[in-house]
PDB file of C-alpha atoms in Angstrom:
ATOM      1  CA  MET A 167     -11.217  -9.403  24.250  1.00  0.00           C
ATOM      2  CA  ARG A 168     -11.289  -5.895  25.678  1.00  0.00           C
ATOM      3  CA  LEU A 169     -11.000  -4.468  22.161  1.00  0.00           C
ATOM      4  CA  LEU A 170     -14.099  -6.412  21.070  1.00  0.00           C
ATOM      5  CA  ALA A 171     -16.051  -5.071  24.045  1.00  0.00           C
ATOM      6  CA  VAL A 172     -15.054  -1.510  23.143  1.00  0.00           C
ATOM      7  CA  LEU A 173     -16.029  -2.135  19.519  1.00  0.00           C
ATOM      8  CA  ARG A 174     -19.453  -3.444  20.588  1.00  0.00           C
ATOM      9  CA  ASP A 175     -19.987  -0.349  22.743  1.00  0.00           C
ATOM     10  CA  VAL A 176     -18.985   1.994  19.919  1.00  0.00           C
ATOM     11  CA  ASP A 177     -21.218   0.105  17.461  1.00  0.00           C
ATOM     12  CA  ARG A 178     -24.192   0.348  19.817  1.00  0.00           C
ATOM     13  CA  SER A 179     -23.658   4.024  20.575  1.00  0.00           C
ATOM     14  CA  LEU A 180     -23.124   5.092  16.962  1.00  0.00           C
ATOM     15  CA  SER A 181     -26.042   3.017  15.694  1.00  0.00           C
ATOM     16  CA  LYS A 182     -28.436   4.560  18.186  1.00  0.00           C
ATOM     17  CA  GLN A 183     -27.162   8.091  17.514  1.00  0.00           C
ATOM     18  CA  VAL A 184     -27.457   7.777  13.739  1.00  0.00           C
ATOM     19  CA  ALA A 185     -30.967   6.338  14.066  1.00  0.00           C
ATOM     20  CA  ARG A 186     -32.123   9.057  16.472  1.00  0.00           C
ATOM     21  CA  ARG A 187     -30.468  12.037  14.810  1.00  0.00           C
ATOM     22  CA  THR A 188     -31.316  11.373  11.178  1.00  0.00           C
ATOM     23  CA  PRO A 189     -34.368  13.460  10.234  1.00  0.00           C
ATOM     24  CA  PRO A 190     -37.144  11.436   8.546  1.00  0.00           C
ATOM     25  CA  SER A 191     -36.771  13.411   5.297  1.00  0.00           C
ATOM     26  CA  VAL A 192     -33.047  12.569   5.146  1.00  0.00           C
ATOM     27  CA  GLY A 193     -33.864   8.943   5.938  1.00  0.00           C
ATOM     28  CA  GLN A 194     -36.242   8.876   2.950  1.00  0.00           C
ATOM     29  CA  VAL A 195     -33.549  10.218   0.627  1.00  0.00           C
ATOM     30  CA  LEU A 196     -31.023   7.704   1.965  1.00  0.00           C
ATOM     31  CA  SER A 197     -33.531   4.889   1.457  1.00  0.00           C
ATOM     32  CA  ALA A 198     -34.204   5.983  -2.130  1.00  0.00           C
ATOM     33  CA  VAL A 199     -30.485   5.969  -2.947  1.00  0.00           C
ATOM     34  CA  GLU A 200     -30.009   2.577  -1.262  1.00  0.00           C
ATOM     35  CA  GLU A 201     -32.968   1.171  -3.204  1.00  0.00           C
ATOM     36  CA  ALA A 202     -31.373   2.392  -6.438  1.00  0.00           C
ATOM     37  CA  ALA A 203     -28.121   0.677  -5.403  1.00  0.00           C
ATOM     38  CA  GLU A 204     -29.900  -2.577  -4.431  1.00  0.00           C
ATOM     39  CA  SER A 205     -28.584  -5.511  -6.493  1.00  0.00           C
ATOM     40  CA  THR A 206     -25.938  -3.103  -7.874  1.00  0.00           C
ATOM     41  CA  LYS A 207     -28.504  -1.437 -10.195  1.00  0.00           C
ATOM     42  CA  LEU A 208     -27.105   2.072  -9.603  1.00  0.00           C
ATOM     43  CA  TRP A 209     -23.528   1.030 -10.273  1.00  0.00           C
ATOM     44  CA  CYS A 210     -24.332  -1.057 -13.342  1.00  0.00           C
ATOM     45  CA  GLY A 211     -26.439   1.793 -14.732  1.00  0.00           C
ATOM     46  CA  SER A 212     -23.603   4.221 -14.070  1.00  0.00           C
ATOM     47  CA  ALA A 213     -21.159   1.895 -15.817  1.00  0.00           C
ATOM     48  CA  ALA A 214     -23.449   1.631 -18.848  1.00  0.00           C
ATOM     49  CA  ALA A 215     -23.735   5.424 -19.035  1.00  0.00           C
ATOM     50  CA  MET A 216     -19.954   5.829 -18.710  1.00  0.00           C
ATOM     51  CA  ALA A 217     -19.278   3.233 -21.419  1.00  0.00           C
ATOM     52  CA  TRP A 218     -21.833   4.790 -23.759  1.00  0.00           C
ATOM     53  CA  LEU A 219     -21.016   8.466 -23.214  1.00  0.00           C
ATOM     54  CA  GLY A 220     -17.395   8.474 -22.102  1.00  0.00           C
ATOM     55  CA  GLY A 221     -15.463   7.038 -25.019  1.00  0.00           C
ATOM     56  CA  TRP A 222     -12.316   5.082 -24.220  1.00  0.00           C
ATOM     57  CA  ARG A 223     -11.976   6.657 -20.758  1.00  0.00           C
ATOM     58  CA  GLY A 224     -15.596   5.835 -19.930  1.00  0.00           C
ATOM     59  CA  ARG A 225     -15.235   2.218 -21.011  1.00  0.00           C
ATOM     60  CA  LYS A 226     -12.024   1.864 -18.988  1.00  0.00           C
ATOM     61  CA  ALA A 227     -13.651   3.404 -15.909  1.00  0.00           C
ATOM     62  CA  ALA A 228     -16.774   1.264 -16.298  1.00  0.00           C
ATOM     63  CA  ALA A 229     -14.793  -1.955 -16.719  1.00  0.00           C
ATOM     64  CA  GLY A 230     -12.612  -1.189 -13.709  1.00  0.00           C
ATOM     65  CA  GLY A 231     -15.611  -0.257 -11.592  1.00  0.00           C
ATOM     66  CA  LEU A 232     -17.534  -3.409 -12.472  1.00  0.00           C
ATOM     67  CA  ALA A 233     -14.494  -5.634 -11.927  1.00  0.00           C
ATOM     68  CA  ALA A 234     -13.862  -4.131  -8.492  1.00  0.00           C
ATOM     69  CA  LEU A 235     -17.550  -4.329  -7.600  1.00  0.00           C
ATOM     70  CA  THR A 236     -17.641  -8.012  -8.559  1.00  0.00           C
ATOM     71  CA  MET A 237     -14.570  -8.777  -6.480  1.00  0.00           C
ATOM     72  CA  ALA A 238     -15.991  -6.875  -3.494  1.00  0.00           C
ATOM     73  CA  GLN A 239     -19.293  -8.753  -3.740  1.00  0.00           C
ATOM     74  CA  LEU A 240     -17.516 -12.112  -3.905  1.00  0.00           C
ATOM     75  CA  ILE A 241     -15.379 -11.290  -0.880  1.00  0.00           C
ATOM     76  CA  SER A 242     -18.080  -9.667   1.256  1.00  0.00           C
ATOM     77  CA  ASN A 243     -21.156 -11.732   0.384  1.00  0.00           C
ATOM     78  CA  GLY A 244     -19.603 -14.906  -0.954  1.00  0.00           C
ATOM     79  CA  LEU A 245     -16.902 -15.358   1.668  1.00  0.00           C
ATOM     80  CA  CYS A 246     -17.119 -13.119   4.729  1.00  0.00           C
ATOM     81  CA  LYS A 247     -20.868 -13.385   5.349  1.00  0.00           C
ATOM     82  CA  GLN A 248     -20.531 -17.170   5.181  1.00  0.00           C
ATOM     83  CA  LEU A 249     -17.752 -17.178   7.767  1.00  0.00           C
ATOM     84  CA  ALA A 250     -19.145 -14.563  10.167  1.00  0.00           C
ATOM     85  CA  ASP A 251     -22.675 -15.235  11.337  1.00  0.00           C
ATOM     86  CA  ARG A 252     -23.258 -11.885  13.033  1.00  0.00           C
ATOM     87  CA  PRO A 253     -26.865 -10.996  13.828  1.00  0.00           C
ATOM     88  CA  ARG A 254     -28.310  -7.672  12.678  1.00  0.00           C
ATOM     89  CA  PRO A 255     -28.526  -4.825  15.219  1.00  0.00           C
ATOM     90  CA  PRO A 256     -31.477  -5.146  17.643  1.00  0.00           C
ATOM     91  CA  LYS A 257     -34.707  -3.682  16.248  1.00  0.00           C
ATOM     92  CA  GLU A 258     -35.426  -1.762  19.450  1.00  0.00           C
ATOM     93  CA  TRP A 259     -32.484   0.568  18.753  1.00  0.00           C
ATOM     94  CA  PHE A 260     -34.270   2.052  15.731  1.00  0.00           C
ATOM     95  CA  PRO A 261     -37.322   4.307  16.067  1.00  0.00           C
ATOM     96  CA  HIS A 262     -38.675   3.698  12.548  1.00  0.00           C
ATOM     97  CA  ASP A 263     -40.321   1.007  10.436  1.00  0.00           C
ATOM     98  CA  GLU A 264     -37.378   0.547   8.070  1.00  0.00           C
ATOM     99  CA  VAL A 265     -35.795  -1.834  10.542  1.00  0.00           C
ATOM    100  CA  ASP A 266     -38.481  -4.400   9.645  1.00  0.00           C
ATOM    101  CA  ASP A 267     -37.288  -4.487   6.008  1.00  0.00           C
ATOM    102  CA  ARG A 268     -33.789  -5.910   6.305  1.00  0.00           C
ATOM    103  CA  PRO A 269     -32.187  -9.153   5.182  1.00  0.00           C
ATOM    104  CA  ASP A 270     -31.844 -12.266   7.305  1.00  0.00           C
ATOM    105  CA  SER A 271     -28.231 -12.847   6.260  1.00  0.00           C
ATOM    106  CA  SER A 272     -25.210 -12.085   8.407  1.00  0.00           C
ATOM    107  CA  SER A 273     -24.702  -8.447   9.257  1.00  0.00           C
ATOM    108  CA  PHE A 274     -20.932  -8.639   8.767  1.00  0.00           C
ATOM    109  CA  PRO A 275     -19.725  -7.068   6.494  1.00  0.00           C
ATOM    110  CA  SER A 276     -21.891  -4.657   4.518  1.00  0.00           C
ATOM    111  CA  GLY A 277     -21.989  -5.930   0.955  1.00  0.00           C
ATOM    112  CA  HIS A 278     -23.821  -2.796  -0.216  1.00  0.00           C
ATOM    113  CA  THR A 279     -21.012  -0.624   1.120  1.00  0.00           C
ATOM    114  CA  ALA A 280     -18.302  -2.903  -0.260  1.00  0.00           C
ATOM    115  CA  ALA A 281     -19.838  -2.711  -3.741  1.00  0.00           C
ATOM    116  CA  ALA A 282     -20.400   1.060  -3.615  1.00  0.00           C
ATOM    117  CA  VAL A 283     -16.890   1.851  -2.396  1.00  0.00           C
ATOM    118  CA  ALA A 284     -15.252  -0.643  -4.776  1.00  0.00           C
ATOM    119  CA  PHE A 285     -17.021   0.807  -7.795  1.00  0.00           C
ATOM    120  CA  THR A 286     -16.289   4.396  -6.796  1.00  0.00           C
ATOM    121  CA  ALA A 287     -12.650   3.780  -5.893  1.00  0.00           C
ATOM    122  CA  ALA A 288     -12.020   1.897  -9.144  1.00  0.00           C
ATOM    123  CA  VAL A 289     -13.702   4.537 -11.328  1.00  0.00           C
ATOM    124  CA  ALA A 290     -11.905   7.495  -9.739  1.00  0.00           C
ATOM    125  CA  PRO A 291      -8.381   6.886 -11.133  1.00  0.00           C
ATOM    126  CA  ALA A 292      -9.689   6.400 -14.684  1.00  0.00           C
ATOM    127  CA  TRP A 293     -12.178   9.283 -14.605  1.00  0.00           C
ATOM    128  CA  PRO A 294     -11.734  11.487 -11.511  1.00  0.00           C
ATOM    129  CA  ALA A 295     -14.789  13.699 -12.074  1.00  0.00           C
ATOM    130  CA  VAL A 296     -17.132  10.713 -12.335  1.00  0.00           C
ATOM    131  CA  GLY A 297     -15.414   9.035  -9.387  1.00  0.00           C
ATOM    132  CA  ALA A 298     -16.094  12.169  -7.329  1.00  0.00           C
ATOM    133  CA  ALA A 299     -19.726  12.135  -8.477  1.00  0.00           C
ATOM    134  CA  CYS A 300     -20.047   8.480  -7.443  1.00  0.00           C
ATOM    135  CA  ALA A 301     -18.628   9.237  -3.990  1.00  0.00           C
ATOM    136  CA  LEU A 302     -21.811  10.962  -2.783  1.00  0.00           C
ATOM    137  CA  PRO A 303     -24.228   8.081  -3.432  1.00  0.00           C
ATOM    138  CA  ALA A 304     -21.602   5.623  -2.135  1.00  0.00           C
ATOM    139  CA  ALA A 305     -21.385   7.552   1.136  1.00  0.00           C
ATOM    140  CA  MET A 306     -25.179   7.756   1.289  1.00  0.00           C
ATOM    141  CA  VAL A 307     -25.460   3.977   0.868  1.00  0.00           C
ATOM    142  CA  ALA A 308     -22.982   3.445   3.716  1.00  0.00           C
ATOM    143  CA  LEU A 309     -24.842   5.834   6.022  1.00  0.00           C
ATOM    144  CA  GLU A 310     -28.206   4.312   5.130  1.00  0.00           C
ATOM    145  CA  ARG A 311     -27.048   0.831   6.085  1.00  0.00           C
ATOM    146  CA  VAL A 312     -26.487   2.038   9.665  1.00  0.00           C
ATOM    147  CA  GLN A 313     -29.466   4.412   9.786  1.00  0.00           C
ATOM    148  CA  SER A 314     -31.887   1.707   8.645  1.00  0.00           C
ATOM    149  CA  GLY A 315     -30.647  -0.817  11.200  1.00  0.00           C
ATOM    150  CA  ALA A 316     -29.314  -3.224   8.578  1.00  0.00           C
ATOM    151  CA  HIS A 317     -25.711  -2.978   9.807  1.00  0.00           C
ATOM    152  CA  TYR A 318     -23.469  -1.932  12.632  1.00  0.00           C
ATOM    153  CA  PRO A 319     -20.966   0.851  11.860  1.00  0.00           C
ATOM    154  CA  SER A 320     -18.123  -1.698  12.036  1.00  0.00           C
ATOM    155  CA  ASP A 321     -19.891  -3.772   9.330  1.00  0.00           C
ATOM    156  CA  VAL A 322     -19.972  -0.695   7.108  1.00  0.00           C
ATOM    157  CA  ALA A 323     -16.338   0.202   7.865  1.00  0.00           C
ATOM    158  CA  THR A 324     -15.257  -3.341   7.008  1.00  0.00           C
ATOM    159  CA  GLY A 325     -17.334  -3.254   3.822  1.00  0.00           C
ATOM    160  CA  ALA A 326     -15.614   0.003   2.855  1.00  0.00           C
ATOM    161  CA  ALA A 327     -12.195  -1.558   3.500  1.00  0.00           C
ATOM    162  CA  ILE A 328     -13.126  -4.550   1.332  1.00  0.00           C
ATOM    163  CA  GLY A 329     -14.263  -2.152  -1.388  1.00  0.00           C
ATOM    164  CA  LEU A 330     -11.016  -0.181  -1.287  1.00  0.00           C
ATOM    165  CA  ALA A 331      -8.924  -3.362  -1.322  1.00  0.00           C
ATOM    166  CA  SER A 332     -10.946  -4.727  -4.253  1.00  0.00           C
ATOM    167  CA  ALA A 333     -10.450  -1.527  -6.245  1.00  0.00           C
ATOM    168  CA  TRP A 334      -6.725  -1.573  -5.518  1.00  0.00           C
ATOM    169  CA  LEU A 335      -6.395  -5.222  -6.485  1.00  0.00           C
ATOM    170  CA  THR A 336      -8.294  -4.889  -9.754  1.00  0.00           C
ATOM    171  CA  ARG A 337      -6.091  -1.937 -10.689  1.00  0.00           C
ATOM    172  CA  HIS A 338      -2.729  -3.410  -9.653  1.00  0.00           C
ATOM    173  CA  ALA A 339      -3.072  -7.212  -9.791  1.00  0.00           C
ATOM    174  CA  PRO A 340      -2.494  -7.590 -13.548  1.00  0.00           C
ATOM    175  CA  ARG A 341       0.781  -5.660 -13.335  1.00  0.00           C
ATOM    176  CA  LEU A 342       1.897  -7.545 -10.228  1.00  0.00           C
ATOM    177  CA  ILE A 343       1.073 -10.910 -11.800  1.00  0.00           C
ATOM    178  CA  LEU A 344       2.981 -10.054 -14.950  1.00  0.00           C
ATOM    179  CA  ARG A 345       5.981  -8.801 -13.013  1.00  0.00           C
ATOM    180  CA  HIS A 346       6.238 -11.746 -10.617  1.00  0.00           C
ATOM    181  CA  TRP A 347       5.120 -14.735 -12.662  1.00  0.00           C
ATOM    182  CA  LEU A 348       6.061 -13.974 -16.234  1.00  0.00           C
TER     183      LEU A 348
END
């Protein structure tokens, strides 16, 4: 129980610091990137561009990214949010209007972050340069989720972990299944 109390204190402190210390111009850029990523538009658009312009490597990267993103969304939004009914951070912690435009669903975990990290981590092994390019908007999405008051930092960290696990599973599961069951 002590660990949960420490986690709540860290969440509160980091949330307030990010909200206070993010300049409004940076907040606007973060919001624009998050809006592009809303409903996975940014990642699906990136996958389409990779498949169209990248030949075999682009199609492989796009397929892996979309598979990992789908798995991350199913785990974070389809399972975890249904099991954990965590309220969003209190509005009074955030000195801006963005806090009024957030979902009513459970705060835990961040599905946006899970999708962004899953896509990026799955693309990177197939096409490292594009994976590195995807890392910046993925990080911006994660930061925005805290800055806007939509999530606690622990929600975002858990979403990132789900994204990494989803990318790993989509890359390694077929081989593991073949090795152990066939």
